[in-house]
JSON list of C-alpha atoms in Angstrom, two decimals:
[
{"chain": "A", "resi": 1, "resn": "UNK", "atom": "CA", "xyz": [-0.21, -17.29, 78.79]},
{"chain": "A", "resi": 2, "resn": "UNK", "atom": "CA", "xyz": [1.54, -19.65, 76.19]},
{"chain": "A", "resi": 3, "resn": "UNK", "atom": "CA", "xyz": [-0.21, -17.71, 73.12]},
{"chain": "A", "resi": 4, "resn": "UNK", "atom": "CA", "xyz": [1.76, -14.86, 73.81]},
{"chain": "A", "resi": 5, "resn": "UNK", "atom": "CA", "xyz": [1.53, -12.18, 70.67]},
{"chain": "A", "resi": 6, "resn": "UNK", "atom": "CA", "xyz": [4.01, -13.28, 68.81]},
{"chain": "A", "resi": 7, "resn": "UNK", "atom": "CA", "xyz": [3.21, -16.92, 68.33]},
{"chain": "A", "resi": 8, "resn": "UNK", "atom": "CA", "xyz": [6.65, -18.03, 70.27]},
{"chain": "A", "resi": 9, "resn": "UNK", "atom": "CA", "xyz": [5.20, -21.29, 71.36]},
{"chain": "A", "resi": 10, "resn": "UNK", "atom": "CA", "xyz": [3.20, -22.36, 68.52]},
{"chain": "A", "resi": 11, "resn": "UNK", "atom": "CA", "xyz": [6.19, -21.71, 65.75]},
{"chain": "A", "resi": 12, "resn": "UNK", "atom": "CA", "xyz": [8.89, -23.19, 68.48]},
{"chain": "A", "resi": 13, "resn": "UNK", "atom": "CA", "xyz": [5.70, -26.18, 68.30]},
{"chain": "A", "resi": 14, "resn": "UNK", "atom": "CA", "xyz": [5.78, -26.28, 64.55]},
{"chain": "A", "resi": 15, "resn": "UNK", "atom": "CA", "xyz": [9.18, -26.46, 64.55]},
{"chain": "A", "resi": 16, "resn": "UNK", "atom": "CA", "xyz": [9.78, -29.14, 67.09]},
{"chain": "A", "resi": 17, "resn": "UNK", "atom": "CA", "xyz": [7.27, -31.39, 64.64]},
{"chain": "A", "resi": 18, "resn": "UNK", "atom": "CA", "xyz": [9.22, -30.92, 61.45]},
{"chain": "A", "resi": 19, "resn": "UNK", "atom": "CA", "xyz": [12.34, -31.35, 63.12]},
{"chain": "A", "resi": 20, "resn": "UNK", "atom": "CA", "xyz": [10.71, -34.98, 64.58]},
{"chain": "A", "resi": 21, "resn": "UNK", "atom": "CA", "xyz": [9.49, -36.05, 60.94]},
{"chain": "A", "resi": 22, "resn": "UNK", "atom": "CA", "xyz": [13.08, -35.26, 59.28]},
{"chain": "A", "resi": 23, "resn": "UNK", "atom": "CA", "xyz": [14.71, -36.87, 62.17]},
{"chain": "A", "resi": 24, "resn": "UNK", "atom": "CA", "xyz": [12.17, -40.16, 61.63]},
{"chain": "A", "resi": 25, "resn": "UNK", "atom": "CA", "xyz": [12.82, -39.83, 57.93]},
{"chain": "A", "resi": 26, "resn": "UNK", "atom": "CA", "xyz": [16.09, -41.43, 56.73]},
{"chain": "A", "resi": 27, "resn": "UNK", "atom": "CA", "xyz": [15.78, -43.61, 54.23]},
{"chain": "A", "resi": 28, "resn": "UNK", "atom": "CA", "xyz": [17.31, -46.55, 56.72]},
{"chain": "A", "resi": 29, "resn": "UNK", "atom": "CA", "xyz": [14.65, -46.18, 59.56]},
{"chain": "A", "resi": 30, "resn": "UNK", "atom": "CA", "xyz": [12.58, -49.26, 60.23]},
{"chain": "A", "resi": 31, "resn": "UNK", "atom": "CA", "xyz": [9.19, -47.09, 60.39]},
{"chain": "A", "resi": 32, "resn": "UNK", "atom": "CA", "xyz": [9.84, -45.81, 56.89]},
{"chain": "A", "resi": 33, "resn": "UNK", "atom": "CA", "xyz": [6.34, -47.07, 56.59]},
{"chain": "A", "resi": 34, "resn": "UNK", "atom": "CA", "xyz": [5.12, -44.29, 58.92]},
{"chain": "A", "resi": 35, "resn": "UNK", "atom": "CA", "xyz": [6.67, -41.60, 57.35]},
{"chain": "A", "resi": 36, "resn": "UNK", "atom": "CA", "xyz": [3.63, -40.54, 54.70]},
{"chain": "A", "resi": 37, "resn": "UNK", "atom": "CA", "xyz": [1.01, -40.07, 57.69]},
{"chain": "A", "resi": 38, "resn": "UNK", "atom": "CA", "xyz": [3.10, -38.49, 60.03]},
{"chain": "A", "resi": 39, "resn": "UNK", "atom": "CA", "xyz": [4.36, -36.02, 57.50]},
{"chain": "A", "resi": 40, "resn": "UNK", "atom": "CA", "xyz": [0.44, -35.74, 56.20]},
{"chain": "A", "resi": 41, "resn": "UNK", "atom": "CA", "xyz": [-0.22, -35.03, 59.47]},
{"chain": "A", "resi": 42, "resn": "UNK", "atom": "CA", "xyz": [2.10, -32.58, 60.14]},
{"chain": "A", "resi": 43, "resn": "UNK", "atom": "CA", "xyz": [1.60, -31.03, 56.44]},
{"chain": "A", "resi": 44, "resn": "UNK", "atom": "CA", "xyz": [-2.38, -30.71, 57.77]},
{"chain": "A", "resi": 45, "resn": "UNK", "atom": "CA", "xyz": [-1.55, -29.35, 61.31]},
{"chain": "A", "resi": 46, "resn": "UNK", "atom": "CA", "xyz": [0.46, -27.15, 60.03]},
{"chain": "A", "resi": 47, "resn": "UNK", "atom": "CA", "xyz": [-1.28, -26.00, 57.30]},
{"chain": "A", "resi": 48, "resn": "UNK", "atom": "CA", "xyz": [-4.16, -24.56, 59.44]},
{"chain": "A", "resi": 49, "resn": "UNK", "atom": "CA", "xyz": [-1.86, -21.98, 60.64]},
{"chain": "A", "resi": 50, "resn": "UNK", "atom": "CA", "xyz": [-0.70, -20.56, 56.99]},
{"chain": "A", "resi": 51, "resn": "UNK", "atom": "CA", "xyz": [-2.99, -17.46, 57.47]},
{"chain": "A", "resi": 52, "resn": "UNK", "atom": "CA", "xyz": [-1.48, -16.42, 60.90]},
{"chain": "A", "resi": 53, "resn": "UNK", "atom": "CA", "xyz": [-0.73, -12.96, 61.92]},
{"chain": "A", "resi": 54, "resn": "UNK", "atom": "CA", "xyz": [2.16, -13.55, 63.56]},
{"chain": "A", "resi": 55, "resn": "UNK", "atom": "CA", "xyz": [5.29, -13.61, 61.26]},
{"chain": "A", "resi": 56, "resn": "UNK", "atom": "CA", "xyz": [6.86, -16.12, 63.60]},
{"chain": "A", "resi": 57, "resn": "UNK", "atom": "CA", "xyz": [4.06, -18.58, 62.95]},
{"chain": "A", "resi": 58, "resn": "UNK", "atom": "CA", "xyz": [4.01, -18.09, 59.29]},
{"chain": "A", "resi": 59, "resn": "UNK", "atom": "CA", "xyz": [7.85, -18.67, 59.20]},
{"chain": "A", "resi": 60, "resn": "UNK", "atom": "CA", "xyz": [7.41, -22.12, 60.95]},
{"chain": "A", "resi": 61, "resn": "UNK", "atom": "CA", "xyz": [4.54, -23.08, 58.83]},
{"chain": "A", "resi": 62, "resn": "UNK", "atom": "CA", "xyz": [6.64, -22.83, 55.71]},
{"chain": "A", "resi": 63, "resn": "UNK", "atom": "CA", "xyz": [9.45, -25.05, 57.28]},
{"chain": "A", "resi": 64, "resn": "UNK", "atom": "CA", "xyz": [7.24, -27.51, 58.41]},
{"chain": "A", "resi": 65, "resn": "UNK", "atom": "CA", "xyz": [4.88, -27.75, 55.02]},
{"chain": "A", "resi": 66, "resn": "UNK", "atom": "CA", "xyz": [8.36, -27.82, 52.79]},
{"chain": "A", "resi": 67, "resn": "UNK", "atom": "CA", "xyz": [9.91, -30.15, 55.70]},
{"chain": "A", "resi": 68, "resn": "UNK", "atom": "CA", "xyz": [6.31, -32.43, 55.33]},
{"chain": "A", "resi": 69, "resn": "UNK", "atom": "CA", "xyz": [6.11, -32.24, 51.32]},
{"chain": "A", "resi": 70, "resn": "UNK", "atom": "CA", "xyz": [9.45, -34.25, 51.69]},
{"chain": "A", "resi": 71, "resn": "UNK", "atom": "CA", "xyz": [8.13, -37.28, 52.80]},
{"chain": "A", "resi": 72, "resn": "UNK", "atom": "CA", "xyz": [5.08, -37.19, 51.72]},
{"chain": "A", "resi": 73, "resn": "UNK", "atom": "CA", "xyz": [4.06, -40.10, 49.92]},
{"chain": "A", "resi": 74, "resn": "UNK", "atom": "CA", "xyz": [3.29, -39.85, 46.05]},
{"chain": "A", "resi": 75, "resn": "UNK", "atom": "CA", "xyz": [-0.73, -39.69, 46.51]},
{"chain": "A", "resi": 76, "resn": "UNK", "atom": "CA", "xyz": [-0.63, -37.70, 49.33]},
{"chain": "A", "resi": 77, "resn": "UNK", "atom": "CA", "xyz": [1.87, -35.52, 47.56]},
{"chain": "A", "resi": 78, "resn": "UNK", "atom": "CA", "xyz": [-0.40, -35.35, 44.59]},
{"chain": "A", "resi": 79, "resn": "UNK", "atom": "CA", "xyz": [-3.55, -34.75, 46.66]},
{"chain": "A", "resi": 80, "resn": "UNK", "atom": "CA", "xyz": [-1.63, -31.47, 48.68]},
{"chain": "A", "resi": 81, "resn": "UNK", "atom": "CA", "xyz": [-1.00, -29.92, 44.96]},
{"chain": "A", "resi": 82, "resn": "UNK", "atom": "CA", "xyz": [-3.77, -30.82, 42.89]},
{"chain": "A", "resi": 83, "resn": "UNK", "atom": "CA", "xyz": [-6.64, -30.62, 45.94]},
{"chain": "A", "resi": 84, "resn": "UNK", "atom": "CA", "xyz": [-9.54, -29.18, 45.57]},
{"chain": "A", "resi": 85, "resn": "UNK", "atom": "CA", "xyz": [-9.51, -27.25, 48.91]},
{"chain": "A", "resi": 86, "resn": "UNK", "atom": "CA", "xyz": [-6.41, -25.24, 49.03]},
{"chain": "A", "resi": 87, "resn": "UNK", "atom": "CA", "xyz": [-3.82, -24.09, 46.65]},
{"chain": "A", "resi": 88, "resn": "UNK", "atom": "CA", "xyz": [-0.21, -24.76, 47.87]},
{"chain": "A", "resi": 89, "resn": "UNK", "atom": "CA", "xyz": [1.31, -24.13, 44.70]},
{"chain": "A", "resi": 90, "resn": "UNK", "atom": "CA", "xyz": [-0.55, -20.27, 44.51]},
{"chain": "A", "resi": 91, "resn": "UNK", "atom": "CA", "xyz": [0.10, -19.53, 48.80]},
{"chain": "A", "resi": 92, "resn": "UNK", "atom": "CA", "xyz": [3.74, -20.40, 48.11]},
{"chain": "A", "resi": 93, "resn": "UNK", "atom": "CA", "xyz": [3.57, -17.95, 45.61]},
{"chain": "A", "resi": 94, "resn": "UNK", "atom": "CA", "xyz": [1.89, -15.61, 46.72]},
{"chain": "A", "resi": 95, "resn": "UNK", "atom": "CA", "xyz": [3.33, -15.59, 50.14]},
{"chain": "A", "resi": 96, "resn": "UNK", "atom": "CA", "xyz": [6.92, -15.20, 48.17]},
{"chain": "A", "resi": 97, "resn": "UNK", "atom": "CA", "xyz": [6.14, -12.04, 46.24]},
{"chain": "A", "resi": 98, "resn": "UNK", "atom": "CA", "xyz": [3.44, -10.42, 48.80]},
{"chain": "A", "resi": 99, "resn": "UNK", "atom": "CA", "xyz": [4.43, -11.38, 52.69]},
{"chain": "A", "resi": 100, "resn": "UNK", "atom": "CA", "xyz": [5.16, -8.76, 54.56]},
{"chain": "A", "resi": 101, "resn": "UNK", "atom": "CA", "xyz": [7.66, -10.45, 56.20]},
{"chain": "A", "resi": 102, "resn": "UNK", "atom": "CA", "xyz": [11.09, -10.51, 54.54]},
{"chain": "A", "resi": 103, "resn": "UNK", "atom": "CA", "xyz": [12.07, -14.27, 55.91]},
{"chain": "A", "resi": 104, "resn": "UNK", "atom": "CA", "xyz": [8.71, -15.90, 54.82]},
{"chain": "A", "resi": 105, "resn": "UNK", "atom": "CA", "xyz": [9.21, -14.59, 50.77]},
{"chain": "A", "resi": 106, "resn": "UNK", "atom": "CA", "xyz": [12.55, -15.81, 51.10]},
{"chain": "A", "resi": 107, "resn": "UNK", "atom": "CA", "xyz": [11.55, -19.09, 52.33]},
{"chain": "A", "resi": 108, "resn": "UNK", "atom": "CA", "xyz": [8.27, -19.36, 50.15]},
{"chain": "A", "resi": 109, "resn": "UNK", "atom": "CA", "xyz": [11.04, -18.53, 46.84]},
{"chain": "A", "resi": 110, "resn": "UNK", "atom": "CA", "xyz": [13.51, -21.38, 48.13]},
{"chain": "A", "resi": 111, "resn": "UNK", "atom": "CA", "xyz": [10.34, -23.33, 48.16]},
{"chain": "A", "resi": 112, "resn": "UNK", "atom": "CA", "xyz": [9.28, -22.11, 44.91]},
{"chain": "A", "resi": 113, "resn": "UNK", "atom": "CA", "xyz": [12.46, -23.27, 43.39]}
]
C-alpha cells in the first residue's frame, strides 16, 4: 500500500507541491499571476493534514503551509490568519512548544519567528 504507517508518500507528496510553488514563484515568471491560487491551494491541501499522526506528515505540512504563506496573495494571506475557521497563528504555536516531535517545534519556532 502507498499509505504505509509512516506517511512516506503523502509528506514526499507535500513536499513535491511546495517545492513546485517555490520553483513557479520567482518574481520574473510570466504566471506570477497564478502564484496566489496555487499557493492557496496548496496552503488548503495541505492544511487538512496538520492533525496527522505521523510525524513525517506533520513535518511536510509545516514546509508546505510556511512555503504557501510565501506567495500567498495579501487577501488570501489575511484570510489564512484572521479566518474564522482555523487558527494558524495558535497551531504554529502550539505545535512549536507541544509537538512531540523535535523537527516539527523547530520548524513551527522558525515559523514563529
Amino acid at each position: 500500500s502507498i499509505w504505509d504507517e509512516h506517511g512516506l508518500f503523502l509528506s514526499k507528496f507535500l513536499y513535491a507541491l511546495g517545492m513546485f510553488v517555490q520553483s513557479c514563484g520567482a518574481p520574473d515568471v510570466a504566471n506570477a499571476a497564478m502564484m496566489g491560487p496555487m499557493a492557496f491551494d496548496l496552503y488548503q491541501l495541505a492544511w487538512s493534514f496538520r492533525l496527522a499522526e505521523s510525524a513525517n506528515i506533520r513535518q511536510a505540512v509545516l514546509f508546505a503551509v510556511c512555503t504557501a504563506m510565501q506567495y500567498l496573495s495579501l487577501e488570501q494571506l489575511l484570510e489564512v490568519i484572521m479566518g474564522t475557521n482555523d487558527d494558524v497563528v495558535r497551531y504554529l504555536s502550539d505545535c512549536a512548544s507541544q509537538d512531540p516531535d523535535e523537527c516539527c517545534r523547530e520548524l513551527a519556532r522558525e515559523a514563529c519567528s
